[in-house]
Tab-separated table of C-alpha atoms in Angstrom:
chain	number	residue	atom	x	y	z
A	1306	MET	CA	-0.305	-0.605	-0.126
A	1307	SER	CA	1.125	3.220	-0.830
A	1308	PRO	CA	1.657	5.709	2.043
A	1309	ASP	CA	-0.180	9.294	1.502
A	1310	PHE	CA	1.005	12.777	2.694
A	1311	THR	CA	-0.600	15.299	4.842
A	1312	THR	CA	1.935	18.370	6.212
A	1313	ILE	CA	1.480	19.684	9.291
A	1314	ASP	CA	3.116	23.262	10.108
A	1315	TRP	CA	5.092	23.006	13.083
A	1316	ARG	CA	7.407	25.690	14.961
A	1317	GLY	CA	7.359	27.835	12.297
A	1318	ARG	CA	7.708	25.979	9.012
A	1319	PRO	CA	5.717	23.003	6.760
A	1320	VAL	CA	6.838	19.746	7.817
A	1321	ARG	CA	5.295	16.670	5.765
A	1322	ILE	CA	4.389	14.090	7.219
A	1323	GLU	CA	4.022	10.074	5.826
A	1324	CYS	CA	1.153	8.339	7.032
A	1325	GLN	CA	-0.761	5.324	5.665
A	1326	TRP	CA	-4.540	4.460	6.725
A	1327	ILE	CA	-5.156	0.801	7.001
A	1328	ALA	CA	-9.283	-0.607	5.875
A	1329	PRO	CA	-10.664	3.094	6.263
A	1330	GLU	CA	-13.144	1.315	5.962
A	1331	ARG	CA	-14.074	0.362	9.021
A	1332	LYS	CA	-15.895	3.625	9.947
A	1333	ASN	CA	-17.523	2.234	12.605
A	1334	ALA	CA	-14.431	0.967	14.045
A	1335	PRO	CA	-12.171	1.690	16.199
A	1336	LEU	CA	-9.206	3.989	15.087
A	1337	ILE	CA	-5.792	2.387	16.490
A	1338	VAL	CA	-2.641	5.192	15.445
A	1339	PHE	CA	0.611	3.360	16.039
A	1340	LEU	CA	3.321	5.562	16.925
A	1341	HIS	CA	6.864	4.164	16.120
A	1342	GLU	CA	10.569	3.040	18.082
A	1343	GLY	CA	13.497	5.649	17.743
A	1344	LEU	CA	14.097	4.589	14.571
A	1345	GLY	CA	11.147	3.365	12.942
A	1346	SER	CA	9.478	4.491	10.421
A	1347	VAL	CA	5.768	3.429	7.990
A	1348	ALA	CA	7.456	1.191	6.463
A	1349	MET	CA	9.333	-0.896	9.552
A	1350	TRP	CA	6.159	-1.551	11.231
A	1351	LYS	CA	5.950	-4.207	8.406
A	1352	ASP	CA	2.610	-5.337	7.622
A	1353	PHE	CA	2.384	-6.395	11.972
A	1354	PRO	CA	-0.232	-2.771	12.363
A	1355	ALA	CA	-3.001	-4.449	8.770
A	1356	GLN	CA	-2.543	-8.259	11.759
A	1357	LEU	CA	-3.812	-6.062	14.360
A	1358	CYS	CA	-6.280	-4.400	13.035
A	1359	GLU	CA	-7.405	-6.925	10.944
A	1360	ALA	CA	-7.936	-9.353	14.219
A	1361	ALA	CA	-8.995	-6.013	16.612
A	1362	GLY	CA	-11.680	-5.578	13.888
A	1363	ALA	CA	-10.418	-1.958	13.782
A	1364	ARG	CA	-8.719	1.168	11.350
A	1365	GLY	CA	-5.391	2.484	11.726
A	1366	LEU	CA	-3.072	4.948	10.918
A	1367	VAL	CA	0.558	4.337	11.049
A	1368	PHE	CA	3.007	7.612	10.389
A	1369	SER	CA	6.734	8.734	10.223
A	1370	ARG	CA	7.272	11.603	12.888
A	1371	PRO	CA	9.664	14.093	11.461
A	1372	GLY	CA	12.708	13.447	10.787
A	1373	TYR	CA	11.843	8.933	9.152
A	1374	GLY	CA	10.769	7.544	6.803
A	1375	ARG	CA	9.707	9.690	3.900
A	1376	SER	CA	8.516	13.022	5.923
A	1377	THR	CA	10.309	15.932	6.496
A	1378	PRO	CA	13.884	15.164	7.503
A	1379	ARG	CA	15.648	17.027	10.327
A	1380	GLU	CA	17.463	20.604	9.297
A	1381	GLU	CA	20.974	19.907	8.313
A	1382	ASN	CA	21.667	22.200	11.775
A	1383	GLU	CA	18.893	20.774	13.962
A	1384	ILE	CA	19.713	19.774	17.131
A	1385	TRP	CA	16.939	18.075	19.303
A	1386	ASP	CA	16.827	19.223	22.953
A	1387	VAL	CA	16.230	16.454	26.585
A	1388	ASP	CA	12.553	17.605	25.602
A	1389	PHE	CA	12.164	16.275	21.929
A	1390	MET	CA	9.755	13.316	23.474
A	1391	HIS	CA	7.330	16.216	24.973
A	1392	ARG	CA	7.412	18.598	21.537
A	1393	GLN	CA	6.412	15.624	20.011
A	1394	ALA	CA	3.564	14.352	21.774
A	1395	HIS	CA	2.532	18.708	22.930
A	1396	GLU	CA	2.886	19.961	19.424
A	1397	VAL	CA	3.604	17.717	16.268
A	1398	LEU	CA	0.482	14.921	17.345
A	1399	PRO	CA	-2.081	17.368	18.378
A	1400	ALA	CA	-1.098	19.318	14.346
A	1401	LEU	CA	-1.313	16.451	12.982
A	1402	PHE	CA	-4.856	14.561	13.962
A	1403	THR	CA	-5.777	18.653	13.433
A	1404	SER	CA	-4.936	17.881	9.560
A	1405	LEU	CA	-6.419	14.504	9.499
A	1406	ASN	CA	-9.545	15.451	10.994
A	1407	ILE	CA	-8.735	12.768	14.300
A	1408	GLY	CA	-10.184	13.618	17.770
A	1409	ASN	CA	-13.608	15.322	18.900
A	1410	ASP	CA	-16.646	12.411	18.429
A	1411	ASP	CA	-13.490	9.921	16.812
A	1412	LYS	CA	-10.790	9.713	19.343
A	1413	PRO	CA	-7.953	7.099	18.740
A	1414	TRP	CA	-5.978	4.281	20.565
A	1415	LEU	CA	-2.730	5.287	20.582
A	1416	PHE	CA	0.137	1.451	20.343
A	1417	GLY	CA	2.876	3.385	20.578
A	1418	HIS	CA	6.469	1.168	21.207
A	1419	SER	CA	9.857	2.791	23.085
A	1420	ASP	CA	10.031	6.419	21.931
A	1421	GLY	CA	6.574	5.682	20.720
A	1422	GLY	CA	5.332	4.619	24.175
A	1423	SER	CA	6.767	7.532	26.048
A	1424	ILE	CA	5.208	9.904	23.511
A	1425	SER	CA	1.675	8.231	23.550
A	1426	LEU	CA	2.414	8.798	27.369
A	1427	LEU	CA	3.601	11.692	27.204
A	1428	TYR	CA	-0.350	12.740	24.871
A	1429	ALA	CA	-2.537	11.352	27.056
A	1430	SER	CA	-0.499	13.199	30.485
A	1431	ARG	CA	-1.564	16.412	28.279
A	1432	PHE	CA	-4.868	15.087	26.595
A	1433	SER	CA	-6.834	12.103	28.148
A	1434	ASP	CA	-10.346	13.107	27.327
A	1435	ARG	CA	-8.717	12.799	23.892
A	1436	VAL	CA	-7.820	9.357	23.821
A	1437	GLN	CA	-9.514	6.028	24.673
A	1438	GLY	CA	-6.437	3.943	25.846
A	1439	LEU	CA	-3.128	2.682	25.520
A	1440	VAL	CA	-0.888	0.096	24.470
A	1441	VAL	CA	2.292	0.555	25.115
A	1442	LEU	CA	5.795	-1.314	24.224
A	1443	ALA	CA	9.213	-1.270	25.921
A	1444	PRO	CA	8.234	2.681	26.392
A	1445	HIS	CA	11.012	4.672	28.700
A	1446	ILE	CA	10.181	7.086	31.567
A	1447	PHE	CA	13.710	7.206	32.516
A	1448	VAL	CA	17.185	6.970	32.006
A	1449	GLU	CA	18.800	3.015	32.270
A	1450	ASP	CA	22.211	2.629	31.894
A	1451	VAL	CA	21.014	-0.648	30.328
A	1452	THR	CA	19.623	1.345	27.299
A	1453	VAL	CA	22.630	4.207	27.213
A	1454	GLU	CA	25.569	1.676	26.968
A	1455	ASN	CA	22.850	-0.473	23.889
A	1456	ILE	CA	22.589	3.462	22.349
A	1457	GLU	CA	26.060	3.856	22.858
A	1458	GLN	CA	27.100	0.609	20.264
A	1459	ALA	CA	24.388	1.306	17.797
A	1460	ARG	CA	27.053	4.478	17.594
A	1461	SER	CA	29.627	2.309	17.178
A	1462	ALA	CA	27.787	0.482	14.761
A	1463	TYR	CA	26.154	2.452	12.243
A	1464	LEU	CA	30.028	4.427	12.031
A	1465	GLY	CA	31.623	0.798	11.881
A	1466	THR	CA	28.809	-1.844	10.222
A	1467	ASP	CA	26.352	-1.354	6.649
A	1468	LEU	CA	23.490	-0.188	9.574
A	1469	PRO	CA	22.998	2.617	7.675
A	1470	LYS	CA	22.831	1.200	4.104
A	1471	LYS	CA	20.204	-0.789	6.142
A	1472	LEU	CA	18.955	2.053	8.407
A	1473	GLY	CA	18.723	3.357	4.534
A	1474	ARG	CA	15.745	0.908	2.869
A	1475	TYR	CA	13.484	2.703	5.113
A	1476	HIS	CA	13.899	6.450	5.599
A	1477	ASP	CA	14.961	8.674	2.879
A	1478	ASN	CA	17.226	9.825	4.685
A	1479	ALA	CA	19.420	7.903	7.551
A	1480	ASP	CA	21.294	9.972	8.441
A	1481	SER	CA	18.646	12.474	10.107
A	1482	ALA	CA	17.065	9.293	11.150
A	1483	PHE	CA	20.025	7.582	13.432
A	1484	TRP	CA	21.842	11.282	14.072
A	1485	GLY	CA	18.145	12.483	15.697
A	1486	TRP	CA	17.887	9.560	17.853
A	1487	ASN	CA	21.116	8.890	19.048
A	1488	ARG	CA	22.861	11.638	19.599
A	1489	ILE	CA	19.933	13.465	22.023
A	1490	TRP	CA	20.332	10.074	23.688
A	1491	LEU	CA	23.712	9.811	24.770
A	1492	HIS	CA	23.089	13.635	25.464
A	1493	PRO	CA	24.706	13.679	29.045
A	1494	PRO	CA	21.628	16.014	30.465
A	1495	PHE	CA	19.687	13.557	28.566
A	1496	ARG	CA	20.617	11.003	32.175
A	1497	GLU	CA	18.397	13.045	34.207
A	1498	TRP	CA	14.933	13.391	31.882
A	1499	ASN	CA	11.963	11.261	33.788
A	1500	ILE	CA	8.511	10.973	33.027
A	1501	GLU	CA	7.635	9.739	36.358
A	1502	ALA	CA	5.184	12.247	37.766
A	1503	GLU	CA	3.554	13.095	34.307
A	1504	LEU	CA	2.043	10.001	34.364
A	1505	ASP	CA	0.187	10.741	37.321
A	1506	THR	CA	-2.624	12.775	35.101
A	1507	ILE	CA	-3.704	10.121	32.306
A	1508	ARG	CA	-7.138	8.590	33.076
A	1509	CYS	CA	-6.706	5.971	30.119
A	1510	PRO	CA	-7.142	2.878	29.804
A	1511	VAL	CA	-2.938	2.166	30.033
A	1512	LEU	CA	-2.225	-1.486	28.298
A	1513	ALA	CA	1.680	-1.897	28.989
A	1514	ILE	CA	3.873	-4.826	27.462
A	1515	GLN	CA	7.539	-5.877	27.821
A	1516	GLY	CA	9.935	-8.782	26.762
A	1517	THR	CA	11.896	-9.830	30.061
A	1518	GLY	CA	15.032	-9.932	27.432
A	1519	ASP	CA	14.672	-6.346	26.799
A	1520	GLY	CA	17.871	-4.878	26.146
A	1521	TYR	CA	17.177	-1.012	26.295
A	1522	GLY	CA	15.734	-1.377	29.854
A	1523	THR	CA	14.509	-3.825	32.613
A	1524	MET	CA	11.429	-3.811	34.081
A	1525	ALA	CA	11.152	-0.832	36.813
A	1526	GLN	CA	9.830	1.132	32.933
A	1527	ILE	CA	6.262	-0.808	32.652
A	1528	ARG	CA	5.566	-1.741	36.693
A	1529	GLY	CA	6.831	2.566	37.078
A	1530	ILE	CA	4.361	2.830	34.577
A	1531	ALA	CA	1.385	0.620	36.742
A	1532	ALA	CA	3.007	2.641	40.495
A	1533	ARG	CA	1.450	5.708	38.761
A	1534	VAL	CA	-1.871	5.073	36.671
A	1535	PRO	CA	-4.864	3.450	38.041
A	1536	GLY	CA	-5.839	0.150	36.213
A	1537	CYS	CA	-2.806	0.359	34.052
A	1538	GLU	CA	-2.512	-3.702	33.109
A	1539	LEU	CA	0.812	-5.443	32.700
A	1540	LEU	CA	2.670	-8.088	30.054
A	1541	GLU	CA	5.709	-9.036	30.573
A	1542	ILE	CA	6.574	-11.701	28.118
A	1543	SER	CA	9.373	-14.517	28.366
A	1544	GLU	CA	11.792	-14.697	25.720
A	1545	CYS	CA	11.114	-11.568	24.341
A	1546	GLY	CA	13.465	-8.324	23.607
A	1547	HIS	CA	12.620	-5.098	22.738
A	1548	SER	CA	10.520	-5.262	20.196
A	1549	PRO	CA	7.206	-7.803	21.901
A	1550	HIS	CA	5.332	-7.001	18.005
A	1551	ARG	CA	8.190	-8.728	16.234
A	1552	ASP	CA	9.645	-10.634	18.620
A	1553	GLN	CA	5.581	-12.437	19.645
A	1554	PRO	CA	3.498	-10.708	17.307
A	1555	ASP	CA	0.682	-13.074	17.834
A	1556	ARG	CA	0.735	-12.463	22.048
A	1557	VAL	CA	0.780	-9.001	21.537
A	1558	ILE	CA	-2.294	-9.220	18.859
A	1559	VAL	CA	-4.309	-11.367	21.844
A	1560	ALA	CA	-3.805	-8.774	24.536
A	1561	THR	CA	-3.980	-5.241	22.499
A	1562	THR	CA	-7.396	-7.150	21.407
A	1563	SER	CA	-9.110	-7.649	24.532
A	1564	PHE	CA	-7.637	-4.845	26.166
A	1565	ILE	CA	-9.804	-2.427	23.785
A	1566	GLY	CA	-12.856	-5.330	23.733
A	1567	LYS	CA	-13.597	-5.005	27.616
A	1568	ASN	CA	-12.071	-0.510	27.208
A	1569	ARG	CA	-14.022	0.589	24.318
A	1570	ARG	CA	-16.444	3.334	24.672
A	1571	GLN	CA	-18.779	2.389	22.111
A	1572	PRO	CA	-19.638	5.700	20.791
A	1573	SER	CA	-23.253	7.694	21.055
């Protein structure tokens, strides 16, 4: 399926956003919006969103954040700051939803992986009445040593292997995607990044999923969400790494479908 594009105004400049709709003909079905990981894009999700939407009887929206996929790359000298995920949650996502006329009577479910999970949490912490619920996979709510160690290894791989070529299959500008993500995560002030207190304002249903073999974070991440968000459900998956939807897709699909089914608010 070929992607569509929409343009938003972000911080005074037009930004093109790559989008892909799944089963838009299901007009009265729940809408799941997929938020990718730190090096993800529309293409990198592959066919998982379609599989989940089919199982859940849902519509889907997959998009690439600015700097990723076929969306507008970072400007040459653009350096992301410690608040880069807050900007995505509080500025980019609302602008995208306005551009696509999502919201009001069409409150979506957010399905976020890694950085996309953190962005989902930040969006719901400020706009909890605009979402039906969240499914977050391997989200970050604070920075752990194991995360930084593996991101340092990713930098070495990008500089010394064919990783740029591999990422080029999924991004028009692999350097834009990689260095935007890598530099901020390894920026020393980012070690103090922490969104735990912001979780207190989330009032929608949340399902948090993590693999026991996740190399980018420990169970303290999703257990920290459960400590702050009333009624948060946890799913800890064995023999699973940082990408549960790739390592254990059937488990994730069954859990997500059940979660949406029992928490869905029927339209009035």
